[in-house]
PDB file of C-alpha atoms in Angstrom:
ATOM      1  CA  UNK A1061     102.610  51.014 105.828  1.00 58.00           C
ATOM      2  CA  UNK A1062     105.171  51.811 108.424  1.00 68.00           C
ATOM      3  CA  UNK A1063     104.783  50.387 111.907  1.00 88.00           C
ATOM      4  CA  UNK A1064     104.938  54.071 113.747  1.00 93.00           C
ATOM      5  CA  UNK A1065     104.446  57.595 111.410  1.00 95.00           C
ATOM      6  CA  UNK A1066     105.626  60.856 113.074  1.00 95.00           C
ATOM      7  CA  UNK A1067     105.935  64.145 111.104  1.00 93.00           C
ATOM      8  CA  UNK A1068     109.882  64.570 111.054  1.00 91.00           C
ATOM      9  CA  UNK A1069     108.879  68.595 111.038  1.00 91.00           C
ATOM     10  CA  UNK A1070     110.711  70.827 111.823  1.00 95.00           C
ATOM     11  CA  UNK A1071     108.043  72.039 114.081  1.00 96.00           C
ATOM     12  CA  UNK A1072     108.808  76.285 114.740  1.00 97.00           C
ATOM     13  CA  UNK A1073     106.994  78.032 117.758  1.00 96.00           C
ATOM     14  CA  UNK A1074     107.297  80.854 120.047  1.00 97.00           C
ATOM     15  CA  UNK A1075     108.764  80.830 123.731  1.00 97.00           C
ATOM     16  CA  UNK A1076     105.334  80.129 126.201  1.00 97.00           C
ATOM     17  CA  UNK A1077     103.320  78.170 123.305  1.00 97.00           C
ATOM     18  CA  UNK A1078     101.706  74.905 124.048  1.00 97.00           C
ATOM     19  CA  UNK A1079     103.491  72.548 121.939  1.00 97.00           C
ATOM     20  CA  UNK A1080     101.324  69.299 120.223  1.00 97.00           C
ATOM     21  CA  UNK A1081     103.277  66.143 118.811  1.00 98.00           C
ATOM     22  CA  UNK A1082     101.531  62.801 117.951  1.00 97.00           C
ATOM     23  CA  UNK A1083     102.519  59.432 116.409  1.00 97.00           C
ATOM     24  CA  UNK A1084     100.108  57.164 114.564  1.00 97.00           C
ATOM     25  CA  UNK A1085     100.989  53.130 114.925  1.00 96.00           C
ATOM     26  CA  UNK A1086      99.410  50.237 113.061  1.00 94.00           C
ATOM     27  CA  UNK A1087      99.964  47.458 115.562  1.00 91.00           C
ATOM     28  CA  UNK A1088      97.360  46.780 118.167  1.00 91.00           C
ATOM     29  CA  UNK A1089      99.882  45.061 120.378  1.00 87.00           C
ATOM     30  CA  UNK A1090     101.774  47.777 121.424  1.00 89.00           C
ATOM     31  CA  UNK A1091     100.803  48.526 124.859  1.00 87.00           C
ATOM     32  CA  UNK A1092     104.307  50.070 125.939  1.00 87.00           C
ATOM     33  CA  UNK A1093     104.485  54.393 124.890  1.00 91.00           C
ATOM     34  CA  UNK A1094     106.752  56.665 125.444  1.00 91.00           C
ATOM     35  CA  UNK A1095     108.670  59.963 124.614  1.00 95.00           C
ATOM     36  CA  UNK A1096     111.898  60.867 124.371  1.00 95.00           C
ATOM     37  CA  UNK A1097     113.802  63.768 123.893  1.00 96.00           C
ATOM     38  CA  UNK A1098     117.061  63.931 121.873  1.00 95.00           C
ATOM     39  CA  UNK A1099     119.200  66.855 121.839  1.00 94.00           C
ATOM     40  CA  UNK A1100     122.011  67.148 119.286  1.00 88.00           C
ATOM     41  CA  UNK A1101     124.978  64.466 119.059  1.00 82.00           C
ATOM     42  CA  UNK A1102     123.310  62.885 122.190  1.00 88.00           C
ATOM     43  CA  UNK A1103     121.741  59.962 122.999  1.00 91.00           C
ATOM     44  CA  UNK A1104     117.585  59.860 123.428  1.00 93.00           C
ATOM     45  CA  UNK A1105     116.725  60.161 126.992  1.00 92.00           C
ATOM     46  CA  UNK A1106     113.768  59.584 128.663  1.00 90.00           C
ATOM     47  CA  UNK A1107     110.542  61.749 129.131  1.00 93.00           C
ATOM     48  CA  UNK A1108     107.332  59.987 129.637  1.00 91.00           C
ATOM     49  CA  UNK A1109     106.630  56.515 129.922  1.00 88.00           C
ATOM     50  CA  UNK A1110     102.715  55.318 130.064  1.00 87.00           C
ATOM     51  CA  UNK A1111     101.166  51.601 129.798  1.00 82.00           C
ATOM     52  CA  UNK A1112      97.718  51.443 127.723  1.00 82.00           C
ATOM     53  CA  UNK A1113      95.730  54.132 127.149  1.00 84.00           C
ATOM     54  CA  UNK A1114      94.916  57.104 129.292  1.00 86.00           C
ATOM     55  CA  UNK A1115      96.779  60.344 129.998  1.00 91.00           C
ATOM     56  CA  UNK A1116      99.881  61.144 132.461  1.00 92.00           C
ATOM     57  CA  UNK A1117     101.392  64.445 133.936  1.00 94.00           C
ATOM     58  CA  UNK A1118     104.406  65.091 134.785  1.00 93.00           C
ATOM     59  CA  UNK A1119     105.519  69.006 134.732  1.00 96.00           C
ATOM     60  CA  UNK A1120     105.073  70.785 132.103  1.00 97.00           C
ATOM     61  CA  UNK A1121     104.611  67.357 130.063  1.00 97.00           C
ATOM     62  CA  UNK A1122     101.222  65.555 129.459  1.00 97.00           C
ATOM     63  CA  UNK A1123     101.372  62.234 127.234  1.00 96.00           C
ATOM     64  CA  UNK A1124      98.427  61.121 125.966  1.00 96.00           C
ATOM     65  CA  UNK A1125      97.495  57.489 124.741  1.00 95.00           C
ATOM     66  CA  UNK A1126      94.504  56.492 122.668  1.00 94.00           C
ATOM     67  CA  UNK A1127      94.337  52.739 121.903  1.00 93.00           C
ATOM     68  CA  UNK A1128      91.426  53.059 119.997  1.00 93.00           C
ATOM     69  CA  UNK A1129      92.840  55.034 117.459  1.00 94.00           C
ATOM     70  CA  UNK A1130      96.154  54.028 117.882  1.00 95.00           C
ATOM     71  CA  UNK A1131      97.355  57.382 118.205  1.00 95.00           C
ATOM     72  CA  UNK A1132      99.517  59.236 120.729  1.00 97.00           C
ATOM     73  CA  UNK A1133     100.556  62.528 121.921  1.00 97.00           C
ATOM     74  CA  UNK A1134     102.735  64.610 123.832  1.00 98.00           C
ATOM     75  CA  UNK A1135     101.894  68.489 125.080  1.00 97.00           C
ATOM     76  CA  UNK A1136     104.261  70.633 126.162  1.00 98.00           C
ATOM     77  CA  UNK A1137     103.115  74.036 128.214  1.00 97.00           C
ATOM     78  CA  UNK A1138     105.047  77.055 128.595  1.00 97.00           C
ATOM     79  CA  UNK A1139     107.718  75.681 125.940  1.00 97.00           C
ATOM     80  CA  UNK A1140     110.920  77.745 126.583  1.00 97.00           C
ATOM     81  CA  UNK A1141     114.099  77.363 124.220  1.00 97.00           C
ATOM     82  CA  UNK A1142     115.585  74.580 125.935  1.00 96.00           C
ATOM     83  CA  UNK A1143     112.776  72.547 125.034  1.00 97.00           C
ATOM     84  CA  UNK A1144     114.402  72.547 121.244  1.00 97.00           C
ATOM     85  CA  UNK A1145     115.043  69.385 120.266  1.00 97.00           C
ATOM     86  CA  UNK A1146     114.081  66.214 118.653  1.00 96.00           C
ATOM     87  CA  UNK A1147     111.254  64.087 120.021  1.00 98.00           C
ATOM     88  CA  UNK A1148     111.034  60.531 119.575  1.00 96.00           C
ATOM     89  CA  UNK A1149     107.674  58.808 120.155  1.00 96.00           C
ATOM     90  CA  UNK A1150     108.831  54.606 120.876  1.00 92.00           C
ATOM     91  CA  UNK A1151     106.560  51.695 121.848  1.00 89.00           C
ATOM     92  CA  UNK A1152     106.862  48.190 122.336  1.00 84.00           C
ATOM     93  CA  UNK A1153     104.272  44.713 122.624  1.00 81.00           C
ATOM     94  CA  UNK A1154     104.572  41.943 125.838  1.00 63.00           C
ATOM     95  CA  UNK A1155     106.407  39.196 124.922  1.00 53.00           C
ATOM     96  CA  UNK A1156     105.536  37.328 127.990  1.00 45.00           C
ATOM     97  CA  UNK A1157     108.859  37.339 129.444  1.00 45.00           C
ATOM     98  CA  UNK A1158     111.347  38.036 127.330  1.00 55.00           C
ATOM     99  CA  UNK A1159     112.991  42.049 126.296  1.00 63.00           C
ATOM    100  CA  UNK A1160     111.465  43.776 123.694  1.00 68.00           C
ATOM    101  CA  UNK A1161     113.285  46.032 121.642  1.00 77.00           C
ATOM    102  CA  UNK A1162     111.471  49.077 121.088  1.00 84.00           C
ATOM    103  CA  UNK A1163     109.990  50.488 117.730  1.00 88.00           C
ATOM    104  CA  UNK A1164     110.206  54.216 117.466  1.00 91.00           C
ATOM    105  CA  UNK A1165     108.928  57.133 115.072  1.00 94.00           C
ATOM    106  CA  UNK A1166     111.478  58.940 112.694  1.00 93.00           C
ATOM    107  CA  UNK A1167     111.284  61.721 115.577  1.00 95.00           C
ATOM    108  CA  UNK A1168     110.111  65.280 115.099  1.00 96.00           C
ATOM    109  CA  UNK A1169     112.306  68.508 115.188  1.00 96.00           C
ATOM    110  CA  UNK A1170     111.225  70.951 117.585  1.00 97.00           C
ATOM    111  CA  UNK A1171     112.547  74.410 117.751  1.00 97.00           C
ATOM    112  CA  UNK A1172     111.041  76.681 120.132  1.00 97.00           C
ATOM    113  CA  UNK A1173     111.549  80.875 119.182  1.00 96.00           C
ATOM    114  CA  UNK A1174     112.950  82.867 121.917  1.00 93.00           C
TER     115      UNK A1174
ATOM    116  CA  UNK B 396     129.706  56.576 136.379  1.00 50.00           C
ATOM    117  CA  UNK B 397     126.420  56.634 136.398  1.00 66.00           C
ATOM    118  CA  UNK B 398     123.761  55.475 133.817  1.00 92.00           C
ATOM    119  CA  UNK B 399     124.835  53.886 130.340  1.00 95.00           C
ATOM    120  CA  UNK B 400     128.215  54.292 129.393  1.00 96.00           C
ATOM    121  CA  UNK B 401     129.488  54.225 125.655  1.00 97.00           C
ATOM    122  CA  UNK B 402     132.933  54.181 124.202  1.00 97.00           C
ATOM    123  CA  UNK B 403     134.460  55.482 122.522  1.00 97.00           C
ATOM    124  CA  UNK B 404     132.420  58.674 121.055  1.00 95.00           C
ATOM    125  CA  UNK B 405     133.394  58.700 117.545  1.00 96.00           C
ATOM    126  CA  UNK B 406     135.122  56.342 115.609  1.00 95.00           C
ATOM    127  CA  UNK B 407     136.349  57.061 111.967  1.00 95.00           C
ATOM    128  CA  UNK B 408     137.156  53.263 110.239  1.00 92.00           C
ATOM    129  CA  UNK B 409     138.370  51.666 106.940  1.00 89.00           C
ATOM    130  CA  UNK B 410     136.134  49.590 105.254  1.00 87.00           C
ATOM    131  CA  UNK B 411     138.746  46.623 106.215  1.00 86.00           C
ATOM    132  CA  UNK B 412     139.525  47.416 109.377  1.00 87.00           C
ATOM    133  CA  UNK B 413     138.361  45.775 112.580  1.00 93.00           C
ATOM    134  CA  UNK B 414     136.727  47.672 115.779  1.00 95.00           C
ATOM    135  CA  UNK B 415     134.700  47.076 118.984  1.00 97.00           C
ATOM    136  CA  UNK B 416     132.142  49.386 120.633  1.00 98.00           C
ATOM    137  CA  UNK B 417     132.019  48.970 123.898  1.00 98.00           C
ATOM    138  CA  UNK B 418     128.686  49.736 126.322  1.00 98.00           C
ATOM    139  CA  UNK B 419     128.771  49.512 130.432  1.00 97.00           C
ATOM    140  CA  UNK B 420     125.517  50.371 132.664  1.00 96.00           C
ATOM    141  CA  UNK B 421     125.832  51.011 136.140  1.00 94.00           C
ATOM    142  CA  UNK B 422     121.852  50.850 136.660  1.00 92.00           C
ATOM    143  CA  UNK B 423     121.579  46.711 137.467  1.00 90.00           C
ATOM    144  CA  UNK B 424     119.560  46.231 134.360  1.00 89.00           C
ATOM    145  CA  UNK B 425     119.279  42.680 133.254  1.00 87.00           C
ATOM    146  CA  UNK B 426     118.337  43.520 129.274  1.00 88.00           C
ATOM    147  CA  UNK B 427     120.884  45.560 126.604  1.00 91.00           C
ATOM    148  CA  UNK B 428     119.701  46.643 123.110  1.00 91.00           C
ATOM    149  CA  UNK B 429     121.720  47.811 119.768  1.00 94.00           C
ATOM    150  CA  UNK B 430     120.140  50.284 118.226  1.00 94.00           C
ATOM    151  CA  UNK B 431     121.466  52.187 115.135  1.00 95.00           C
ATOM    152  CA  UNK B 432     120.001  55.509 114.138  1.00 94.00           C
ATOM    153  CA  UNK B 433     120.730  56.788 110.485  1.00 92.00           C
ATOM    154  CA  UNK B 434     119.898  60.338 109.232  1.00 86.00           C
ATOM    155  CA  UNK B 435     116.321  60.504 108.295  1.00 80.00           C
ATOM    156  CA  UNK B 436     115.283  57.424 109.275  1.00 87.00           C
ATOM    157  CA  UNK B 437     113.746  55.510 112.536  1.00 89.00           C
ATOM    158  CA  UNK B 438     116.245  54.332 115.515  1.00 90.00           C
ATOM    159  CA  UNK B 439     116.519  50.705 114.125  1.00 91.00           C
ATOM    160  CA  UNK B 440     116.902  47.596 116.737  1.00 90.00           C
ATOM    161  CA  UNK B 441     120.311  45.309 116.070  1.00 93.00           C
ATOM    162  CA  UNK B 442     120.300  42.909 118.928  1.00 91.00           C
ATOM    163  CA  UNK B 443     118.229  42.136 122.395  1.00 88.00           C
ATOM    164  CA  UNK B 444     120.121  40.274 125.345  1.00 88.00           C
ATOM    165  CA  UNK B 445     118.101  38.789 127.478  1.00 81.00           C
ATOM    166  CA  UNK B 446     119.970  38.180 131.316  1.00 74.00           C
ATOM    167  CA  UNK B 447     123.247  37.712 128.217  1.00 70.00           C
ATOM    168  CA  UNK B 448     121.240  35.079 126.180  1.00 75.00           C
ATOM    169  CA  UNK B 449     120.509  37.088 122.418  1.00 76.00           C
ATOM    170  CA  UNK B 450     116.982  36.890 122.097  1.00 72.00           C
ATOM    171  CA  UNK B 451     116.593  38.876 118.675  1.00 71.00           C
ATOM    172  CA  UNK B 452     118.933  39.799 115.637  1.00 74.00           C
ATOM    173  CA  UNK B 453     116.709  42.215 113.579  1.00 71.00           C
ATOM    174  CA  UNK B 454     118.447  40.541 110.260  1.00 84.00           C
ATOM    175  CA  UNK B 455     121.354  42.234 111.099  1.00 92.00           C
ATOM    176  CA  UNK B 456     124.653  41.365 108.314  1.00 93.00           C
ATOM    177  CA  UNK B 457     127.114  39.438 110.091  1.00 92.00           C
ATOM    178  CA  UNK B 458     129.526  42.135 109.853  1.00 94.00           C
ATOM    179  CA  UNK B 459     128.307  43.086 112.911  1.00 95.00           C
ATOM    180  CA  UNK B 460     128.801  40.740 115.744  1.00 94.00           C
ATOM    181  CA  UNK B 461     127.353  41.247 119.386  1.00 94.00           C
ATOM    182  CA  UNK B 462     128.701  40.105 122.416  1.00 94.00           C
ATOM    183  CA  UNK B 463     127.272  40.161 126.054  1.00 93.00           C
ATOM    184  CA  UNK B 464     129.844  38.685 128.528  1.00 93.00           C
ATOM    185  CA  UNK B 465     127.788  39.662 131.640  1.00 91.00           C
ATOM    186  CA  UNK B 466     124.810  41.496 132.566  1.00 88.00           C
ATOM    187  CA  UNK B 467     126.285  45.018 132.769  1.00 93.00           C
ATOM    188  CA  UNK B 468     128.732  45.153 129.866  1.00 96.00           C
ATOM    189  CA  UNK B 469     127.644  44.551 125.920  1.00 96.00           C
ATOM    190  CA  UNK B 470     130.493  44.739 123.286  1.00 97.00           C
ATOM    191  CA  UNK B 471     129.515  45.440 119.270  1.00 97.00           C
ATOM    192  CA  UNK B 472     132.187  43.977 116.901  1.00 97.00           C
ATOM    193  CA  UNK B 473     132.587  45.322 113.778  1.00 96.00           C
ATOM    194  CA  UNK B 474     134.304  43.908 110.701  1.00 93.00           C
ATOM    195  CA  UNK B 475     134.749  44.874 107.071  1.00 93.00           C
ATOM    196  CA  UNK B 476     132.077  47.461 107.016  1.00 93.00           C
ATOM    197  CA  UNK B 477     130.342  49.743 104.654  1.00 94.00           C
ATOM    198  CA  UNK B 478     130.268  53.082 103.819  1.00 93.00           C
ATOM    199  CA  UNK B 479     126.037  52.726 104.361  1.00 93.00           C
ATOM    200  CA  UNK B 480     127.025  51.554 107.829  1.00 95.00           C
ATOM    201  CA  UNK B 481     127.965  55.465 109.114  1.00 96.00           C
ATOM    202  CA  UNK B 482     125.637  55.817 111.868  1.00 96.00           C
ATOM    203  CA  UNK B 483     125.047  56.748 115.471  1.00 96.00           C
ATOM    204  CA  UNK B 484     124.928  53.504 117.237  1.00 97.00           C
ATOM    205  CA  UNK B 485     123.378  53.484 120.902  1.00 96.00           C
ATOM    206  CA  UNK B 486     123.282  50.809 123.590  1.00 96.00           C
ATOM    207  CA  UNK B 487     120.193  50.898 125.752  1.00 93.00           C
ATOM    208  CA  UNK B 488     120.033  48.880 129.357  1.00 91.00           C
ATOM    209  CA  UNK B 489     116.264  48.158 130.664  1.00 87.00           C
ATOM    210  CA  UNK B 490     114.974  46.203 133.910  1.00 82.00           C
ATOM    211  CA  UNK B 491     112.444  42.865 132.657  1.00 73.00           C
ATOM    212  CA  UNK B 492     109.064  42.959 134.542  1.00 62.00           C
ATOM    213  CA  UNK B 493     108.846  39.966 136.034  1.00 58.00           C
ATOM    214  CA  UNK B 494     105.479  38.008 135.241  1.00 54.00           C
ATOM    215  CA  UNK B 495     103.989  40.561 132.673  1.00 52.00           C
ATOM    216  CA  UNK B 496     106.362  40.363 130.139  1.00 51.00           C
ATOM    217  CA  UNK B 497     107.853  42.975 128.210  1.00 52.00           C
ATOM    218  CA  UNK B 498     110.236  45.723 129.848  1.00 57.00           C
ATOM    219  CA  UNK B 499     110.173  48.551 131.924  1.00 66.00           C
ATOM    220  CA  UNK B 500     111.917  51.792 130.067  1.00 79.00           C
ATOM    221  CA  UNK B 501     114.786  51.614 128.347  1.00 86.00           C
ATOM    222  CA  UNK B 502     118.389  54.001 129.348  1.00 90.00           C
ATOM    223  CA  UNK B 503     120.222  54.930 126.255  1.00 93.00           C
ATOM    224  CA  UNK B 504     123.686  55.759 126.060  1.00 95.00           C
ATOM    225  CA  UNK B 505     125.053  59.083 124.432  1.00 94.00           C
ATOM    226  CA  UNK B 506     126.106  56.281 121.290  1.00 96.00           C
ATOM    227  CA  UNK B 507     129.216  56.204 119.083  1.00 97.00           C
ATOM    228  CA  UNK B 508     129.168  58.223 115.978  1.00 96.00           C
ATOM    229  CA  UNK B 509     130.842  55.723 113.564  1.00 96.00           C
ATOM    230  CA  UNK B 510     132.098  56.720 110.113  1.00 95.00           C
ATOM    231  CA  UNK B 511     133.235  54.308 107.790  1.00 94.00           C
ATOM    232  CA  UNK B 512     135.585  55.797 104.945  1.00 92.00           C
TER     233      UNK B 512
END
């Protein structure tokens, strides 16, 4: 079983749609979550960054985390074109001290319909 | 400059040739990752430097050799690859929370798109 699953997609909606994306992790450590976005021949940057579970708001972005069932999300209102690209759900355990690389999902596509 | 810095962009090698990536952040970070990312598959960690001491080496082949002369700067040294090792490869630069463990988020670079012929 791999450490994170996300659907790869591609995931196809229309301009002003409320966009859903999840990943599904198998190790309870992880305590660390959060998105990025990834547009073409770029490098991932940043979204939303959460610690636990609970949710967070930030815009148009809500990221979701649910310990329990070791499953997160990310929900993007009013989506608009420039939203199109690939999302990358990443996470990462306390070492007690030292940096932890982080372990990420396969990313899903997202393409957003004017 | 601000943020992570990677050069150069693309690199086109020979499988016997020898190279260097080079990654600078300008953000005061005290960690810097390796990552490569591979068509269809997960961003995979390479190397963690820890205030410049290598804390992990995901079983990387030593064909690849980091190096981390200072806290802002993180070199990737590649020898004698393969034609499997085409990739995106993408430095990363995060702040260590003091006392909790762990990091706070990580900055990528915009990588170098390496193809090796």
């Amino acid at each position: 079983q791999k450490e994170v699953e996300q659907d790869p997609g591609p995931l196809s909606v229309p301009e002003g749609a409320i966009v859903s994306l999840n990943c599904t992790y198998s190790n309870s450590a992880f305590q660390y979550f959060m998105w990025y976005r990834q547009y073409s021949r770029k490098g991932p940057e940043l979204l939303m960054y959460t610690y636990s579970s609970g949710n967070k708001e930030d815009g148009r972005f809500t990221a979701q985390v649910d310990k329990s069932s070791k499953y997160i999300s990310l929900f993007i209102r009013d989506s608009q074109p420039s939203d199109s690209a690939t999302y990358l759900c990443a996470m990462s355990a306390s070492t007690g001290g030292g940096a932890d690389g982080l372990t990420f999902g396969k990313g899903t596509h997202l393409i957003i319909q004017p | 400059e601000t943020g992570v810095t990677q050069t150069p962009r693309h690199l086109v090698m020979g499988m016997t040739n020898k190279k260097s990536l080079k990654c600078e952040q300008h953000l005061g970070h005290n960690a810097m990752y390796w990552y490569k990312q591979s068509a269809k598959k997960p961003l995979e960690l390479m190397f963690v430097y820890n205030f410049k001491e290598q804390t992990e080496n995901n079983s990387v082949p030593s064909r690849f050799s980091p190096e981390c002369p200072n806290s802002s700067h993180l070199f990737l040294h590649l020898h004698t690859l393969q034609p499997e090792d085409s990739a995106l490869y993408l430095c990363a630069s995060s702040h260590l929370l003091a006392g909790k463990g762990g990091t706070d988020t990580q900055y990528f670079g915009p990588g170098t798109r390496l193809t090796v012929l």
